Coordinates of C-alpha atoms in Angstrom, one line a residue:
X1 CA -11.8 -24.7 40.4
X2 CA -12.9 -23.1 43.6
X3 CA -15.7 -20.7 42.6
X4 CA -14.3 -18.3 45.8
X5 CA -11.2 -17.8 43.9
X6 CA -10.7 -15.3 40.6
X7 CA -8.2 -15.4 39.0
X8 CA -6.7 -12.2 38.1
X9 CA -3.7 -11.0 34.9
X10 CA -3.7 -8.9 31.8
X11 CA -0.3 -10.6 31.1
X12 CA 1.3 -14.6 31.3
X13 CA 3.4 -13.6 34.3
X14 CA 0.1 -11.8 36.0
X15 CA -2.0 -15.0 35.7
X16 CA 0.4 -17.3 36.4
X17 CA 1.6 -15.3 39.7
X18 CA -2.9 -15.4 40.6
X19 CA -2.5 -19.1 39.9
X20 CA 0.5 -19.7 42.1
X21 CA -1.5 -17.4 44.7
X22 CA -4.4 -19.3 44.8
X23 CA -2.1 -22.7 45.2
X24 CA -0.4 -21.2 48.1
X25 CA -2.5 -20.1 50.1
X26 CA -5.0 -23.0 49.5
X27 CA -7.9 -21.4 47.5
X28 CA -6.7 -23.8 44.7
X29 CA -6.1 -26.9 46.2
X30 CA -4.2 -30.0 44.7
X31 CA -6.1 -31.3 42.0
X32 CA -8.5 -28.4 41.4
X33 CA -9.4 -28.0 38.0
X34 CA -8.3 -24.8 35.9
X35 CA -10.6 -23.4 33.6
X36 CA -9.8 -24.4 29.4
X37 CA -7.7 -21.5 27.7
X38 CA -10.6 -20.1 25.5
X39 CA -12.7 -19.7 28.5
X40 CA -10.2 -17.8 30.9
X41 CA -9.2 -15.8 28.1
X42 CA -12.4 -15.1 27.5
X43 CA -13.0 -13.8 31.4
X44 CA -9.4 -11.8 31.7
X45 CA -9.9 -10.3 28.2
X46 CA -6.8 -11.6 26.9
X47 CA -5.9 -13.5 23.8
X48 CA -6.1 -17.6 24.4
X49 CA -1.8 -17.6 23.8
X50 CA -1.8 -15.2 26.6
X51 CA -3.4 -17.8 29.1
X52 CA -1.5 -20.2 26.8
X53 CA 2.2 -19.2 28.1
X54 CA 0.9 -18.9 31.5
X55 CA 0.0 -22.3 31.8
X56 CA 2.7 -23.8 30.3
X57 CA 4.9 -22.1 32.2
X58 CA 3.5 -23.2 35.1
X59 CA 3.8 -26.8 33.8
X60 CA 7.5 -26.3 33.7
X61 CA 7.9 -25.5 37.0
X62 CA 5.3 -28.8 37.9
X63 CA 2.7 -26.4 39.7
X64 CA 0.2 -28.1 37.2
X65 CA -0.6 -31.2 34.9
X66 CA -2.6 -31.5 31.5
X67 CA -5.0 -34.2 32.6
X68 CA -6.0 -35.2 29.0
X69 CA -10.1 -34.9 28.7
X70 CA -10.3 -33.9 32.5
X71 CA -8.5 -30.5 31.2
X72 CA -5.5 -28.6 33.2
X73 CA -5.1 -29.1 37.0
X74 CA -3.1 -28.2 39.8
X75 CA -0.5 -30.7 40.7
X76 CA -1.3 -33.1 43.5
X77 CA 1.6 -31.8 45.1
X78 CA 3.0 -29.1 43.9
X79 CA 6.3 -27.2 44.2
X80 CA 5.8 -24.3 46.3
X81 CA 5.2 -23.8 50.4
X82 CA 1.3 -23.6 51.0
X83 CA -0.7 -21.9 54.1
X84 CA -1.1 -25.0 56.5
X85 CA -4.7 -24.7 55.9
X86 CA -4.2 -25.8 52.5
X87 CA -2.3 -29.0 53.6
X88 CA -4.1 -32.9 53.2
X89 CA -7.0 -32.8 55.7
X90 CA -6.3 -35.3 58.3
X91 CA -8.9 -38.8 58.0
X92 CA -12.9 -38.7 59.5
X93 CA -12.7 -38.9 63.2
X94 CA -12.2 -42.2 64.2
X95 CA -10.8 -43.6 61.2
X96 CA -7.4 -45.8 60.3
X97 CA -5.1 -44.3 58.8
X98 CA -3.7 -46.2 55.9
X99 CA -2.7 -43.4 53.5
X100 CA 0.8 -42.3 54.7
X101 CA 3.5 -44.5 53.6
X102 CA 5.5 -44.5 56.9
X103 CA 7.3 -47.1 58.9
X104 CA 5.2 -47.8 61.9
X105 CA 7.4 -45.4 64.8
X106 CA 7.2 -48.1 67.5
X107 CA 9.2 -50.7 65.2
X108 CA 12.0 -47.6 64.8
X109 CA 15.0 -48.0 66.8
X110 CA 15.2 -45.2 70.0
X111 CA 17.8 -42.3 69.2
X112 CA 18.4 -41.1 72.9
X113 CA 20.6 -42.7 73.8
X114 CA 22.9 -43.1 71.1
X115 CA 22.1 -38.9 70.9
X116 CA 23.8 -38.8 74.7
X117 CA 26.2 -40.7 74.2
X118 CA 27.5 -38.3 71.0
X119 CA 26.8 -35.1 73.8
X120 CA 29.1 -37.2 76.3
X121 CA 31.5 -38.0 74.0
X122 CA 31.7 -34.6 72.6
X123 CA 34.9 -34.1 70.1
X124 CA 36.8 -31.4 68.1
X125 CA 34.3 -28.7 66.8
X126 CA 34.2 -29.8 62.6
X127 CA 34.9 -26.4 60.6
X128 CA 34.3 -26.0 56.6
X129 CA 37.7 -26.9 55.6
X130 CA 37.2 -30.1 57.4
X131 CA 33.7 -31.3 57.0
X132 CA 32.8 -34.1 54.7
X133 CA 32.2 -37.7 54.8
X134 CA 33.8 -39.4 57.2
X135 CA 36.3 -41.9 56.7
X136 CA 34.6 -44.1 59.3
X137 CA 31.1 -43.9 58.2
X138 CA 32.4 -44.8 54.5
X139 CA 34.3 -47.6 55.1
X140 CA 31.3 -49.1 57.2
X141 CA 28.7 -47.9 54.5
X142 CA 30.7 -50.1 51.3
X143 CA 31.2 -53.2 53.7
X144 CA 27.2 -53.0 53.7
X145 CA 27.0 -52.0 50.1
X146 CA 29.7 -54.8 48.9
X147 CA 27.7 -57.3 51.0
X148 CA 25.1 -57.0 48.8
X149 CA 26.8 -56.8 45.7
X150 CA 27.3 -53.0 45.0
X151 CA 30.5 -51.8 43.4
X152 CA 31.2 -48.9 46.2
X153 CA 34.5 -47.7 45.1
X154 CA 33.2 -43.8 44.7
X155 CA 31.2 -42.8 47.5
X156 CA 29.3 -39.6 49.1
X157 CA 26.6 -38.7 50.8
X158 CA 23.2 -36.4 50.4
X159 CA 20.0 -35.4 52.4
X160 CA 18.1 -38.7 51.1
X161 CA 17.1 -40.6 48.6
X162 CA 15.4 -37.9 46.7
X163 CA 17.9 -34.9 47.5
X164 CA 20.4 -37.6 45.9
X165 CA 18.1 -38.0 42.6
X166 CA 17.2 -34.2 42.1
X167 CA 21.2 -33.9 42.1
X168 CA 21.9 -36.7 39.8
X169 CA 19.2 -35.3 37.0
X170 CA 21.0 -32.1 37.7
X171 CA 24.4 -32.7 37.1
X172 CA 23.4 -34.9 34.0
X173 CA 20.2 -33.3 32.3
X174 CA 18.2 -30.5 31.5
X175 CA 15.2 -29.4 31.4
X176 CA 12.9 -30.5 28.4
X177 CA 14.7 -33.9 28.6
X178 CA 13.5 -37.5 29.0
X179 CA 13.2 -39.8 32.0
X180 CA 12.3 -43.1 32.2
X181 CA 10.4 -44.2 36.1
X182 CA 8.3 -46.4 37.2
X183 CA 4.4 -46.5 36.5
X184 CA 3.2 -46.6 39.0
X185 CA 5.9 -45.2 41.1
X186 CA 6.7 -42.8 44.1
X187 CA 4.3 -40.0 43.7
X188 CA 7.2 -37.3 45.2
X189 CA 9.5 -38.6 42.3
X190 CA 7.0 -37.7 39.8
X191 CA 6.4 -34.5 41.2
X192 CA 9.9 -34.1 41.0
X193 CA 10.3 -35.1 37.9
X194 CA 7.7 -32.4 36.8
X195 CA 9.4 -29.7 39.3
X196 CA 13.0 -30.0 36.9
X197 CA 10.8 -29.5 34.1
X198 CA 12.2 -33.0 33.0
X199 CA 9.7 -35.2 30.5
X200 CA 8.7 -38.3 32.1
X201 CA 8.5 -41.1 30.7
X202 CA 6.2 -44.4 32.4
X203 CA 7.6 -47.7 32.7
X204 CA 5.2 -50.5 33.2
X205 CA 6.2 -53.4 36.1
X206 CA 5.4 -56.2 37.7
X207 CA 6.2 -58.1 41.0
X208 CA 10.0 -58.4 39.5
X209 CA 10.5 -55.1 38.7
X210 CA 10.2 -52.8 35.3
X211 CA 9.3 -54.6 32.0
X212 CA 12.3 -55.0 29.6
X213 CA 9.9 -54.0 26.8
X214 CA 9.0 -51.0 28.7
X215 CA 12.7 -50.2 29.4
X216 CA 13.2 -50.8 25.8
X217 CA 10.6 -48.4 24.4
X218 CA 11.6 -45.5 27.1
X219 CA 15.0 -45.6 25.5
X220 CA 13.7 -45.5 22.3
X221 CA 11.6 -42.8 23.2
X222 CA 14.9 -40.6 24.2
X223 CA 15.0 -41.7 27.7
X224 CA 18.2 -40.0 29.2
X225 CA 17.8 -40.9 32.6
X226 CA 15.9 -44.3 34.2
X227 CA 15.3 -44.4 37.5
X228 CA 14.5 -47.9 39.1
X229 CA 13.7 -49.3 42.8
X230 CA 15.6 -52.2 43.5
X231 CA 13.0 -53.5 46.0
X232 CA 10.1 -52.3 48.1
X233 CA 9.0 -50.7 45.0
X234 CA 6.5 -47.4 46.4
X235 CA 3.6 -48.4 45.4
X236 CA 3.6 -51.7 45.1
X237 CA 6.3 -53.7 46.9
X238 CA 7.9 -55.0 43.5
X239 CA 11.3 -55.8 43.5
X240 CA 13.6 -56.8 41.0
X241 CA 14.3 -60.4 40.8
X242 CA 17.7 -62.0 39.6
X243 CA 16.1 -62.7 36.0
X244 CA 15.1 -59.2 35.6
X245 CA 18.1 -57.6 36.7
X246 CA 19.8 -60.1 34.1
X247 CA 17.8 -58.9 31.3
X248 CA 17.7 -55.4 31.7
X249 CA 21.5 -55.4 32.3
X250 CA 21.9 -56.9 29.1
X251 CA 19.5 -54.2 27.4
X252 CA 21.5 -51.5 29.4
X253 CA 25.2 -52.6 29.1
X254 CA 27.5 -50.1 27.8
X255 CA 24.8 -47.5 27.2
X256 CA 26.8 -44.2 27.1
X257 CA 24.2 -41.8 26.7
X258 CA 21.8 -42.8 29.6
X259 CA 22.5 -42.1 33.8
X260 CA 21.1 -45.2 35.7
X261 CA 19.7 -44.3 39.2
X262 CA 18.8 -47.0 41.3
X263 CA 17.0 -46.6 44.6
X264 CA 17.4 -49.2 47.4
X265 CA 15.5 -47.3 50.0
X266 CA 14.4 -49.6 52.2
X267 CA 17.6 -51.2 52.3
X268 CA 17.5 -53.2 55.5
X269 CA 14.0 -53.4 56.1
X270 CA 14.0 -55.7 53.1
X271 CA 13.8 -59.2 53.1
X272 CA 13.9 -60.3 49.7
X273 CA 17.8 -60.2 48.4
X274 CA 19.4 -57.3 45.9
X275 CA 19.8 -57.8 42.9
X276 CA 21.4 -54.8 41.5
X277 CA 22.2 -53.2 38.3
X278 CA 25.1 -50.9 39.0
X279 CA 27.6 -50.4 36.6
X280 CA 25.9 -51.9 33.4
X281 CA 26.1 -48.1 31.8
X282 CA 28.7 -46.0 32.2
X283 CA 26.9 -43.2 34.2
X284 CA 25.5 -45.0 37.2
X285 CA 24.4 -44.5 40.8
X286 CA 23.0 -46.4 43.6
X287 CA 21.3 -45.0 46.5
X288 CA 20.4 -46.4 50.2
X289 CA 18.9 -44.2 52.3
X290 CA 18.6 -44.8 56.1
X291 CA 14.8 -43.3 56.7
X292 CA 12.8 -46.3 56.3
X293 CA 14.7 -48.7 58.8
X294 CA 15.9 -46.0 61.5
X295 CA 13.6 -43.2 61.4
X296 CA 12.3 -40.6 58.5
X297 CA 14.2 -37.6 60.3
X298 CA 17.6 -39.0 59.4
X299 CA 18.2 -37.2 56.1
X300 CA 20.8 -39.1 54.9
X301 CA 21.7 -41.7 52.0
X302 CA 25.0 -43.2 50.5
X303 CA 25.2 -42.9 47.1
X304 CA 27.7 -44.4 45.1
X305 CA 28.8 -44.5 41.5
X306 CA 31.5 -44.2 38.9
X307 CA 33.7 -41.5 39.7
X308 CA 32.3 -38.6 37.0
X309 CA 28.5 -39.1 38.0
X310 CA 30.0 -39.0 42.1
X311 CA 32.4 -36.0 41.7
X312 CA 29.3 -33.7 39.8
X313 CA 27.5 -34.5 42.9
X314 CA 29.6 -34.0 45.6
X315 CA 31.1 -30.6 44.0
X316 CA 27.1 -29.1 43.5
X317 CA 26.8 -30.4 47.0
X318 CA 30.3 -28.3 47.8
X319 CA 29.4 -25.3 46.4
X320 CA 25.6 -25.3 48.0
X321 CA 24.5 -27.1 51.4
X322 CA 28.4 -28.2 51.8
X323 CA 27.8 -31.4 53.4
X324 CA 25.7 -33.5 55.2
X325 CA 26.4 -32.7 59.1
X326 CA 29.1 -34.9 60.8
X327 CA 27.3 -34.9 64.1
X328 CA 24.3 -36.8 61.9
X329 CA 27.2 -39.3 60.0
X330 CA 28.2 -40.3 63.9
X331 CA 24.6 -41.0 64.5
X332 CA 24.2 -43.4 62.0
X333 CA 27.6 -44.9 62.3
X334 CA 26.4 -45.8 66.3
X335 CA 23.1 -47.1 65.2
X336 CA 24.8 -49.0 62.7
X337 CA 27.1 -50.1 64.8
X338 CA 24.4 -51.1 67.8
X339 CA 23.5 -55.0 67.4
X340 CA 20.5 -54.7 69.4
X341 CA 19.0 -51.7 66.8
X342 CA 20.0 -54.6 64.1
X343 CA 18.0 -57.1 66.0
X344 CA 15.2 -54.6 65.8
X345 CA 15.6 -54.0 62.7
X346 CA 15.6 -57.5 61.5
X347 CA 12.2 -57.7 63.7
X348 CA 10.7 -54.9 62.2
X349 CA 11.2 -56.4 58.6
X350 CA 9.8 -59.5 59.7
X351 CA 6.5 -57.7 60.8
X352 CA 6.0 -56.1 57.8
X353 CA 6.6 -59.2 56.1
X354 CA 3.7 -61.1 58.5
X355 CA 1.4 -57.7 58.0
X356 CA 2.1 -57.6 54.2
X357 CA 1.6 -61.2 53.5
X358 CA -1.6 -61.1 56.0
X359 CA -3.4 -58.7 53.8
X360 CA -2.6 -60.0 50.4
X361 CA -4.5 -63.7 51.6
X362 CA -7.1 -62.1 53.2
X363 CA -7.8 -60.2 50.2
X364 CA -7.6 -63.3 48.2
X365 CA -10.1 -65.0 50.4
X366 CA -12.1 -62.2 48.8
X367 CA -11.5 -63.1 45.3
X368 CA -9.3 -59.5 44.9
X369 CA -5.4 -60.0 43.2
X370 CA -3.2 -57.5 44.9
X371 CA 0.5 -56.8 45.0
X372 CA 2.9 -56.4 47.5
X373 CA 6.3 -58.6 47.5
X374 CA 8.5 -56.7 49.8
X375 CA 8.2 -53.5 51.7
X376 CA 5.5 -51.7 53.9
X377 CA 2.8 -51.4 51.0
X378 CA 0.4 -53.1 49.1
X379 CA -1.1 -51.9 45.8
X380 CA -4.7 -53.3 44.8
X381 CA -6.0 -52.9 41.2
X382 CA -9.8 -51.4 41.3
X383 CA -12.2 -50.7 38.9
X384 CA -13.0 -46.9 40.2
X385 CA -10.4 -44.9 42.6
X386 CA -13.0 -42.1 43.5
X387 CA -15.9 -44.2 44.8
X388 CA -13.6 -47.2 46.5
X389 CA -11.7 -44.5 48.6
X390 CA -15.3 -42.9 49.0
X391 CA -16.9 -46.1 50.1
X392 CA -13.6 -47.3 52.6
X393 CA -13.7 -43.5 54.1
X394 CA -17.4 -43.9 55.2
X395 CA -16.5 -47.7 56.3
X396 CA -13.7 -45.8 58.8
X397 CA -10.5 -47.0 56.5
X398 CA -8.4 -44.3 54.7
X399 CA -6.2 -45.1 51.5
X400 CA -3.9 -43.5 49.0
X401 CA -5.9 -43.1 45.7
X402 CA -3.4 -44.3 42.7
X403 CA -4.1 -41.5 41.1
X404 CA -1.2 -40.1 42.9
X405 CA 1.4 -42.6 41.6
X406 CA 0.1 -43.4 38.0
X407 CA 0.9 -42.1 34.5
X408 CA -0.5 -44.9 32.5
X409 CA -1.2 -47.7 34.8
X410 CA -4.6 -48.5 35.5
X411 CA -6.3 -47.4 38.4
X412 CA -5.3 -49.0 42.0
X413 CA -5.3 -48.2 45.7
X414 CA -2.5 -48.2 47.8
X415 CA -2.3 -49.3 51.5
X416 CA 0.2 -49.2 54.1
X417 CA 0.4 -51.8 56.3
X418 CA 2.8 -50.5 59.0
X419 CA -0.5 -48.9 61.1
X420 CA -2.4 -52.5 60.7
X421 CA -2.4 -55.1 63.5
X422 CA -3.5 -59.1 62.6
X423 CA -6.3 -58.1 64.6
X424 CA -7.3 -55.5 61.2
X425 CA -6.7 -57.9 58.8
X426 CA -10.1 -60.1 58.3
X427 CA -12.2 -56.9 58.7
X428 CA -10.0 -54.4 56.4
X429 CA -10.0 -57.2 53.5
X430 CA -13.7 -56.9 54.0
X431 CA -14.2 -53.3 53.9
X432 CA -11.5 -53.5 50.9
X433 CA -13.5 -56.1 49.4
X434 CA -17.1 -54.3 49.2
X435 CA -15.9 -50.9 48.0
X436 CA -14.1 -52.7 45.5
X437 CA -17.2 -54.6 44.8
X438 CA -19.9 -53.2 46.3
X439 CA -23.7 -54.4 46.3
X440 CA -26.1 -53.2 44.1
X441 CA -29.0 -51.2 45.2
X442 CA -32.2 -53.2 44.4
X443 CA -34.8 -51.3 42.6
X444 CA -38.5 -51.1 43.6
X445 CA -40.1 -54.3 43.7
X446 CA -42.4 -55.2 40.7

């Protein structure tokens, strides 16, 4: 913990409001250890329960984590607005960028002028008793969904992929209960996760997707909820293959008591095929967002589902944000609708692929094993997070630490590829390889 900050409370809701405090505005920054219970009950002069319900309250709203031996500390990122000065420190002057898990913005497809041609064409003002999805957009949204093999009889539409999960473990759980995701997965689902007050629950996975033992045991452990990338798995491009998605539907099918959420995010940037899972339990849903192929400011993602799990979610989304803005669903329809932003598209996929696939045997040149089937990242196993980001930082590379995405899995470093030319690929394999491995310092000579 920063030594400039003291914390402050006679009572849980005192020190838990100085905690939250010092999170906002940045004094305690993501990660920063808080001191044990005896200790800081020691300091306020309070009893250790005291400091006790503070803390744990302040793990139910997923402001902090219990870190095992390493003690209490604030959530990587947690669940409340902090100061801009509190926000990730950009990289060292001078260094690439490798950290951010975005599509690279000259492979996204222009918006102007599909924009001007909606301000040319105009239209009927929509009002509230006539907003919702429109007819148009769904029926082109389940002619891409059914080409892919997705039931998409109920359908609606929410802000994104992870607006559409945070109302699906709404309308089906509560707080205190199980889910089952992904280790590693999406660090923002996690936090998430932690933000609902919802128990997670890790999954282990490989290149084809989540282990059918580790599916197994989640249930056993009281999963209500699993939550599974189809493909371009964040962080480490798995996706699941045909004889996964066989065996976990046969471990899932006719599960009453468990909502499946599957998350298809990259959708079209992908080029390995679907293989999905909707329908083997009787609460599903299966979510494509538009982000990753057409731009990250398009907040908007189909979700379909059986008709229960899809009318909880549209009526929350009736009675709250209303619905997601029609002049947005006409955006998407065009670029949809555009073959020359399908061409590009299909080219940016392709790059990825050719950046992707450039890495992984430029890293095996260097004797390192890493992962990355489909999507825009690749994950690479490593002994020691703290001194291989270290090392690559003073080398003029920044990475994602796993740290971010794990729960159980061992440590690993993730790496986008969308920044990365082939130019980058010999000498970031390199750089990759000798923090990984780096040479040891020779002693004085005898």
């Amino acid at each position: 913990m920063s030594a400039r900050y003291q914390l402050t409370g006679a009572t849980a809701v005192e020190i838990s409001a100085s905690i939250e405090s010092g999170i906002r505005t940045g004094a305690l920054s993501p990660g920063a250890a808080l001191p044990p219970v005896r200790a800081l009950a020691a300091e306020l002069g309070v009893s250790p329960a005291t400091v006790a319900r503070a803390y744990q309250e302040l793990r139910q709203r997923g402001l902090l984590a219990t870190a095992g031996r390493h003690g209490t500390r604030v959530r990587p990122r947690p669940p409340v607005a902090a100061r801009r000065s509190a926000l990730r420190p950009p990289p060292l002057p001078g260094a690439r960028d490798l950290s951010r898990g975005e599509p690279d913005p000259r492979l996204l497809p222009p918006l102007g002028p599909h924009l001007a041609a909606l301000a040319a064409d105009g239209g009927p003002s929509v009002g509230y008793s006539d907003a919702g999805v429109l007819p148009e957009l769904a029926e082109a949204a389940r002619a891409r969904l059914r080409a892919d093999g997705v039931p998409a009889g109920e359908l609606t539409l929410v802000g994104g992929a992870l607006d559409g999960i945070e109302r699906l473990l709404g309308a089906h759980l509560r707080p205190g209960d199980a889910v089952a995701v992904e280790d590693p997965g999406w660090a923002n689902l996690l936090d998430l996760v932690a933000a609902l007050g919802l128990r997670p629950i890790g999954v282990p996975l490989d290149d084809e997707g989540p282990l059918v033992t580790g599916v197994a045991a989640a249930l056993a452990a009281g999963a209500r909820a699993l939550i599974i990338t189809s493909r371009a798995q964040n962080p480490t491009g798995a996706a699941v293959s045909a004889a996964r998605a066989e065996a976990l539907r046969a471990l899932l099918a006719g599960r009453q008591d468990l909502l499946l959420i599957e998350d298809d995010h990259a959708a079209e940037l992908a080029r390995v095929p679907l293989h999905p899972l909707a329908g083997a339990t009787a609460s599903w849903a299966f979510l494509r967002s538009v982000s990753k192929p057409f731009g990250p400011d398009l907040r908007l993602a189909v979700l379909v589902g059986d008709e229960t799990t899809v009318a909880r979610v549209s009526g929350r989304t009736r009675v709250g944000a209303g619905w997601v803005s029609t002049v947005l669903q006409r955006l998407v329809l065009a670029l949809w609708r555009d073959p020359a932003v399908t061409e590009l598209v299909q080219r940016a996929a392709q790059s990825y692929e050719q950046r992707r696939d450039g890495l992984l045997a430029a890293l095996a040149e260097h004797g390192l094993t890493a992962h990355g089937r489909s999507g825009i990242n690749v994950w690479l196993p490593v002994a020691d997070e703290t001194s291989t980001v270290t090392a690559l930082r003073d080398a003029g590379w920044a990475v994602a630490p796993g740290a971010l995405y794990r729960i159980a899995a061992p440590p690993a470093l993730r790496i986008t590829v969308s920044p990365l030319t082939t130019d980058d690929l010999a000498p970031l394999a390199a750089a990759l390889a000798e923090a990984a491995n780096p040479t040891p310092l020779r002693g004085f000579p005898t």
